[in-house]
Short mmCIF file of C-alpha atoms and ligand atoms in Angstrom, two decimals:
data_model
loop_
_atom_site.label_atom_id
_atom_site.label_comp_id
_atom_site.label_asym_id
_atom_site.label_seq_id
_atom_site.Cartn_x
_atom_site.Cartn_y
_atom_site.Cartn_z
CA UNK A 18 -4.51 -26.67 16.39
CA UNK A 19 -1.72 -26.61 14.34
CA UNK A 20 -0.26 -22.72 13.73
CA UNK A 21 1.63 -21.64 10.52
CA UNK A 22 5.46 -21.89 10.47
CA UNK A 23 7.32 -18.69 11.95
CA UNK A 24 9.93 -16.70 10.79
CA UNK A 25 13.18 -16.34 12.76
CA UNK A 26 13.81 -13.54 14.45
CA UNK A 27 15.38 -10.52 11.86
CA UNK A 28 14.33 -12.15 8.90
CA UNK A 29 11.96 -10.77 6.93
CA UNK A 30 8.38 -12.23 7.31
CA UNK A 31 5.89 -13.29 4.32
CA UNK A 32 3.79 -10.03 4.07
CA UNK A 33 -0.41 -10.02 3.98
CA UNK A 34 -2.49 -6.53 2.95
CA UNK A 35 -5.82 -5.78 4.54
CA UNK A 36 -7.59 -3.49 2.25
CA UNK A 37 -10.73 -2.35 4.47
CA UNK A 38 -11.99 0.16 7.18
CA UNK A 39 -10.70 0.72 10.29
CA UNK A 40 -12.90 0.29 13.65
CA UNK A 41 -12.43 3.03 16.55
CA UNK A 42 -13.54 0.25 18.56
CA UNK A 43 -10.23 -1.77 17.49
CA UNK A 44 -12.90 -4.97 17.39
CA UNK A 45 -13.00 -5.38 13.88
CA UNK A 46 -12.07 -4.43 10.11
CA UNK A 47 -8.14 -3.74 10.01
CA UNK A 48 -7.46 -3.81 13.58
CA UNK A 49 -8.99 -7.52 14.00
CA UNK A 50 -7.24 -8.04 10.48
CA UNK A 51 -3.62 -7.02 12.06
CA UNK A 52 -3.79 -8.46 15.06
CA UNK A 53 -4.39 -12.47 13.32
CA UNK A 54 -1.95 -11.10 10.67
CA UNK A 55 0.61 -10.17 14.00
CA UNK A 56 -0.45 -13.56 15.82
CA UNK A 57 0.14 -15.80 12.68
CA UNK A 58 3.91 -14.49 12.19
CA UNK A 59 2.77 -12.30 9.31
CA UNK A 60 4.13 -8.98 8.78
CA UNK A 61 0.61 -7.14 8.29
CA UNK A 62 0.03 -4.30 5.22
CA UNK A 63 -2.58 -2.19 5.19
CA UNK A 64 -4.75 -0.13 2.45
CA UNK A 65 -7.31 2.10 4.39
CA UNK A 66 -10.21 2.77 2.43
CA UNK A 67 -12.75 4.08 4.70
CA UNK A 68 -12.70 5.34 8.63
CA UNK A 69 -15.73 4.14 10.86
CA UNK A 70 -16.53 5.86 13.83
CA UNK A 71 -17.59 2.90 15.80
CA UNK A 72 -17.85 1.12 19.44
CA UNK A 73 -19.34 -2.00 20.82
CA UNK A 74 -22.63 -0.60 20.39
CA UNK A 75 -22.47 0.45 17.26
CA UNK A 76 -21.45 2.35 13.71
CA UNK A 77 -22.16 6.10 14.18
CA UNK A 78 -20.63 6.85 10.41
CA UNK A 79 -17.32 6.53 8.23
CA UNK A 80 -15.66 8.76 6.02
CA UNK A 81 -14.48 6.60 2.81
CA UNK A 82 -10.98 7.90 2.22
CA UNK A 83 -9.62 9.75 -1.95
CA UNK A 84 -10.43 6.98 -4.76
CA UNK A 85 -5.95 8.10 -5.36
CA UNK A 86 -5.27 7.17 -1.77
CA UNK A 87 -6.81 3.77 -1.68
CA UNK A 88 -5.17 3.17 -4.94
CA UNK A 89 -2.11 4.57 -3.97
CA UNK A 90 -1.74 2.41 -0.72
CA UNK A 91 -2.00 -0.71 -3.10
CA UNK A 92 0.34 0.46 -5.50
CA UNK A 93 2.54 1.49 -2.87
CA UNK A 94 3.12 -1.60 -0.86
CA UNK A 95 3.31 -4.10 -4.05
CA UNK A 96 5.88 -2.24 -5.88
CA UNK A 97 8.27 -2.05 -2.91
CA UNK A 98 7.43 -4.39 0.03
CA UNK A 99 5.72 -7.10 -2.01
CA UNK A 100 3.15 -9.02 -0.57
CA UNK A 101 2.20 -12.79 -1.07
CA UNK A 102 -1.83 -12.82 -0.01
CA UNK A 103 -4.14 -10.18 0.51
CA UNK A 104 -7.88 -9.38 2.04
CA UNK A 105 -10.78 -7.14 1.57
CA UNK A 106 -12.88 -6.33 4.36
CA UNK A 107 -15.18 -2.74 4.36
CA UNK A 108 -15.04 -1.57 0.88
CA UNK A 109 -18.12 0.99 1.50
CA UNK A 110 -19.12 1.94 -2.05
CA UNK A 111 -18.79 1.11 -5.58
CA UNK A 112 -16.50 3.53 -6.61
CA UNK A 113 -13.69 2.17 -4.07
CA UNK A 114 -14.84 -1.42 -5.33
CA UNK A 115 -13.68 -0.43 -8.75
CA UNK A 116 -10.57 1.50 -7.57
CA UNK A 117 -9.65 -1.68 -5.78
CA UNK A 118 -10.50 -3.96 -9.08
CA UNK A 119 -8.43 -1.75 -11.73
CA UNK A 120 -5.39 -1.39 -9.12
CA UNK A 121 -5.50 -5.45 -8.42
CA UNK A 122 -5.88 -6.14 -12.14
CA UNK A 123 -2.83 -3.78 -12.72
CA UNK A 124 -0.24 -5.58 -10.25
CA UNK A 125 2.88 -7.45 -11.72
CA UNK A 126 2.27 -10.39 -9.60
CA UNK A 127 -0.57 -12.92 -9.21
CA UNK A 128 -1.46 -12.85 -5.74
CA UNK A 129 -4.18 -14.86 -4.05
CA UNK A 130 -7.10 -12.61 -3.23
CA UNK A 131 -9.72 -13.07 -0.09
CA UNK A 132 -12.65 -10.64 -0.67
CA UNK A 133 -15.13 -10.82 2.72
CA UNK A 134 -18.07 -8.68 0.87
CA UNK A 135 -18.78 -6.70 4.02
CA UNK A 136 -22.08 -5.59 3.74
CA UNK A 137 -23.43 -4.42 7.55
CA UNK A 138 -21.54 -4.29 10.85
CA UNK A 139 -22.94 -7.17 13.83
CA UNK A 140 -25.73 -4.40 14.85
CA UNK A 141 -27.00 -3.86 11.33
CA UNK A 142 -25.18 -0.64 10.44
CA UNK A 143 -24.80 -0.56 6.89
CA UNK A 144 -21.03 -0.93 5.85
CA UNK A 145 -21.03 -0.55 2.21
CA UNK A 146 -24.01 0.92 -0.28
CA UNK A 147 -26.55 -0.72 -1.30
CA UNK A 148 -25.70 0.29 -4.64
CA UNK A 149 -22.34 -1.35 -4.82
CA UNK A 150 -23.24 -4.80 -4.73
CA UNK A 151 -23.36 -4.70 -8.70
CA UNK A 152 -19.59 -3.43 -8.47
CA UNK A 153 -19.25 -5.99 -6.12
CA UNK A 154 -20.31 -8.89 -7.95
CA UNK A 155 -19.13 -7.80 -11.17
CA UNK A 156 -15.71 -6.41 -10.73
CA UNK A 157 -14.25 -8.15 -7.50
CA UNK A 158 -15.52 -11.48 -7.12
CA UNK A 159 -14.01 -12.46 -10.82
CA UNK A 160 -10.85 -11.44 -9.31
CA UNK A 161 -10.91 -13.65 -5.91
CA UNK A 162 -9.31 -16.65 -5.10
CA UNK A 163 -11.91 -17.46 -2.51
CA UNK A 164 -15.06 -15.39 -1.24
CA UNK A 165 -16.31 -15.71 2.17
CA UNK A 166 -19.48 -14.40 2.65
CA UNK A 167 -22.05 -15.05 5.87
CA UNK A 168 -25.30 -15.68 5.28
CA UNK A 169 -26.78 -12.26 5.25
CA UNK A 170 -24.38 -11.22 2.83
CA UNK A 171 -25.37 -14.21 0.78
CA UNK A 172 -28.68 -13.19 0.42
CA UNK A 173 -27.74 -9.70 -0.71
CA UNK A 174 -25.19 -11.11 -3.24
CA UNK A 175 -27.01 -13.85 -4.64
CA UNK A 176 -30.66 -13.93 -3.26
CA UNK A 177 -30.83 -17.26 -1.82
CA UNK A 178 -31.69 -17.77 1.67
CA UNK A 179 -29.66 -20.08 3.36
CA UNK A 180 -31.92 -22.27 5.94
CA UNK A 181 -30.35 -26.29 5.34
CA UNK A 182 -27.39 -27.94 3.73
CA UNK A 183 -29.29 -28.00 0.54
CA UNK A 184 -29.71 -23.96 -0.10
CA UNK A 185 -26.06 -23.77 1.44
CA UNK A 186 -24.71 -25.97 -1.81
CA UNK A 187 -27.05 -23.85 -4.02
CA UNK A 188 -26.04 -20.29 -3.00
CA UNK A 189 -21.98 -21.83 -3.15
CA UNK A 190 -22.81 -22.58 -6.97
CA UNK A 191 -23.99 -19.31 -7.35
CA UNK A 192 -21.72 -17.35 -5.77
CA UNK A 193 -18.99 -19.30 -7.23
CA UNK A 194 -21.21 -18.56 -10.50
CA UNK A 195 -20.10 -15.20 -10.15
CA UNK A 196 -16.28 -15.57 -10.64
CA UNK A 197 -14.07 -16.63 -8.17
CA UNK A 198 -12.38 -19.74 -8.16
CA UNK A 199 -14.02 -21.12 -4.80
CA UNK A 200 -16.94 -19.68 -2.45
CA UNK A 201 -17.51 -20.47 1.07
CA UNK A 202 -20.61 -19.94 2.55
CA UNK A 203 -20.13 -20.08 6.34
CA UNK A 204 -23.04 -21.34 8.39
CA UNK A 205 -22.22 -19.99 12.04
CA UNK A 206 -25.56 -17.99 11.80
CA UNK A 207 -27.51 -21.24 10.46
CA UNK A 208 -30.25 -21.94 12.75
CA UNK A 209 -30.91 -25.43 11.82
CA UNK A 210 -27.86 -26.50 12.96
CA UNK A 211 -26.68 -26.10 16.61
CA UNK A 212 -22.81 -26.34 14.80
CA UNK A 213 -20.97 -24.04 12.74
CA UNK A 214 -21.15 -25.88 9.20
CA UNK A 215 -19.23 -24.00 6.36
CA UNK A 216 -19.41 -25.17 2.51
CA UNK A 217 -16.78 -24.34 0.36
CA UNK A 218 -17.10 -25.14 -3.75
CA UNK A 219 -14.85 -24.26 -6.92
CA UNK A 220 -16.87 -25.50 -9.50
CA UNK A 221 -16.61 -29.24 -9.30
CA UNK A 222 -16.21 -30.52 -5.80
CA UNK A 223 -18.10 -29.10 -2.42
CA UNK A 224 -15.67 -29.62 0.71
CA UNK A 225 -17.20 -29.25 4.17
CA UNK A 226 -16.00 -27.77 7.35
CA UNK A 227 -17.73 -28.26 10.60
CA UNK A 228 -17.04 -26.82 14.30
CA UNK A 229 -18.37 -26.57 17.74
CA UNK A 230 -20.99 -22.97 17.60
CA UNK A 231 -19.01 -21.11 20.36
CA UNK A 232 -21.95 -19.24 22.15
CA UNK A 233 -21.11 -15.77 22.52
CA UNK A 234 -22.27 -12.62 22.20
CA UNK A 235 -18.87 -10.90 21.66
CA UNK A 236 -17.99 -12.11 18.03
CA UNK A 237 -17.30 -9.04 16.80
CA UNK A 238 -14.92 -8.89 13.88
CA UNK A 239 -15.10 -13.38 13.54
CA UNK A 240 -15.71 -12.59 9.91
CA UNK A 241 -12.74 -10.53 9.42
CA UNK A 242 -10.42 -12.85 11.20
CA UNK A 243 -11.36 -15.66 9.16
CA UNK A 244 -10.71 -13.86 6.32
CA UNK A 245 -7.47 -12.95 7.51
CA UNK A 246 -6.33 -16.30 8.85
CA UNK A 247 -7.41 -17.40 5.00
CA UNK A 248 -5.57 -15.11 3.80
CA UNK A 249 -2.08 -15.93 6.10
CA UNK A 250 -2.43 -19.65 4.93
CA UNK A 251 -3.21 -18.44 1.30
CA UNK A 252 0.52 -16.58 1.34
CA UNK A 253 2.34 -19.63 2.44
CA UNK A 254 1.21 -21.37 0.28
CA UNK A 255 -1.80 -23.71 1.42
CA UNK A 256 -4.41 -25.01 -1.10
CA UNK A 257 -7.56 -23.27 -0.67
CA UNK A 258 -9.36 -25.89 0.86
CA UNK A 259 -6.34 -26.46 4.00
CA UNK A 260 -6.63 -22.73 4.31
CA UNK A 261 -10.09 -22.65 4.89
CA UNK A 262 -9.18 -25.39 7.42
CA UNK A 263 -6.67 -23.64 9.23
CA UNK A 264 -8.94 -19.96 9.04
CA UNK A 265 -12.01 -21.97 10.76
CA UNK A 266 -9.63 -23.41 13.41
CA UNK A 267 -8.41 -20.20 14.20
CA UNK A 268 -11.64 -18.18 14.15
CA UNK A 269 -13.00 -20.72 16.32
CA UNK A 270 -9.94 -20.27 19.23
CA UNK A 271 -10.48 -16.45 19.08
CA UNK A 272 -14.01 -17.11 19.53
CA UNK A 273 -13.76 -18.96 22.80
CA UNK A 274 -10.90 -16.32 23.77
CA UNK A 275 -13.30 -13.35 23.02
CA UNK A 276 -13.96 -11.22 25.81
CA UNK A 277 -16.45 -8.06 26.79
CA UNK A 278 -15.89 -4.58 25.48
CA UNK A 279 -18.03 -1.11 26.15
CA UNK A 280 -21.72 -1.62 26.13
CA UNK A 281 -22.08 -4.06 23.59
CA UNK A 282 -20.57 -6.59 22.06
CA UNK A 283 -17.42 -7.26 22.38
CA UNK A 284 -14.73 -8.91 20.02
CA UNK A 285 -13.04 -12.31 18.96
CA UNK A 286 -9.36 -12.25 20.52
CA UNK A 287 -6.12 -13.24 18.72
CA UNK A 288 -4.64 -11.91 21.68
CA UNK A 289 -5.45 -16.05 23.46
CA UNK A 290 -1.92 -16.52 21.29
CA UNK A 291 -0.11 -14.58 24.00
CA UNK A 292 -0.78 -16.83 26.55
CA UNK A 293 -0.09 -19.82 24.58
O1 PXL B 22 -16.96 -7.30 10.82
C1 PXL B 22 -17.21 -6.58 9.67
C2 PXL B 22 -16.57 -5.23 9.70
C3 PXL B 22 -15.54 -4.96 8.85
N1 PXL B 22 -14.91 -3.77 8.82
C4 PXL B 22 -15.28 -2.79 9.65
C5 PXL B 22 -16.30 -2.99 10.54
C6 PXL B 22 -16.97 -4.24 10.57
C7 PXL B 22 -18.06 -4.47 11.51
O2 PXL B 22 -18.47 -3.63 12.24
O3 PXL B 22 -16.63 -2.01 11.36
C8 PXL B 22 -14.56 -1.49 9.58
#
């Protein structure tokens, strides 16, 4: 695959924020985030808004961090460092949803927004209350330049269960129903096909995205690093659809480089990069 340009040593890199959870288990939420953000040549920002206490077998509880703090983070880092994409991952409950919608509607710059509605970790654990997918809907998706759901989180969001490319086009028109300018509904967990067939749409024109189904049972944190990868292309400027592209390329490698962890499963690896 092609990778995204680098910058020279000493100068400064373009700079992505993760706002999200953090996994004890390093497999997913900001630490998968920063390590694609570290492997693409980004220089990684982060905007912790819950802690999980978590390993490859599964979420034992989080502790969602001051509604000032998660704010304050944002504020923070775009007001000094600046920052030319940015992510959501975890956002555990609808008071951080709106606390994350007022502080991105109040930023001087328009910056292109990935929001990966994170609903439940791999093992079912629930990662944000049920009660925030109003907030969710509502208050973030209008501001996201693309939203990636899966399709468990699809069926939450929008109600539609995705089984064929038919219902995959119909929940992308609703999603994208729901405010941002393009949904992508991936299809990695779509039984009827033995590929990995993702559907993006912004109102007017459905682009598809296929790839080989890497057979694994450590694909911990693949959501989040396609999110992030989105959201590296997003800050250098790629149109949505090439940045899709380039995410599902990428999520694909780490997929095939992803390796076992604890007792469970175990995670997607940027870390392939290294060896490159
Ligand atoms: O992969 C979704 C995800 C995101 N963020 C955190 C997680 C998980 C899955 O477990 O723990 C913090």
């Amino acid at each position: 695959m092609d990778y995204l340009p680098l910058t020279p040593p000493g100068q400064t890199p373009l700079r992505v924020m993760t706002i999200a959870g953090t996994d004890s288990g390093g497999g997913a939420g900001i630490q998968a985030d920063s390590r694609t953000f570290a492997m693409l040549g980004v220089h990684g920002c982060v905007a912790v808004v819950a802690v999980t206490v978590q390993n490859s077998v599964g979420v034992k509880g989080f502790h969602e961090l001051p509604l000032d703090i998660v704010a304050g983070q944002i504020e923070a880092v775009a007001g000094d460092i600046g920052i030319q994409a940015a992510k959501t991952g975890m956002l555990a409950s609808s008071e951080i949803i709106g606390a994350v919608a007022d502080t991105w509607r109040g930023l001087d710059d328009e910056v292109p927004l990935v929001v990966d509605p994170v609903c439940a970790s791999m093992h079912g654990d629930p990662l944000l209350h049920p009660s925030a997918l109003d907030a969710l809907r509502s208050e973030l998706f209008p501001l996201a330049t693309l939203v990636t759901p899966n399709l468990d989180e699809v069926r939450l969001i929008v109600g539609i269960d995705v089984v064929d490319s038919k219902s995959q086009r119909d929940a992308a028109r609703a999603l994208h129903a729901l405010g941002p300018a393009w949904a992508l509904v991936k299809g990695g967990h779509l039984r009827s096909s033995d590929h990995s067939p993702d559907v993006l749409f912004d109102g007017t024109e459905f682009h598809e995205f296929d790839a080989d189904r890497i057979d694994t049972p450590h694909d911990h944190g693949a959501g989040d690093t396609l999110a992030a990868a989105a959201a590296c292309a997003l800050a250098h400027g790629f149109p949505v659809p090439d940045a899709v592209a380039f995410a599902k390329a990428w999520v694909t490698e780490c997929l095939r480089a992803a390796y076992p962890l604890g007792h469970g499963h175990g995670p997607v690896s940027a870390l392939f990069r290294l060896n490159a």
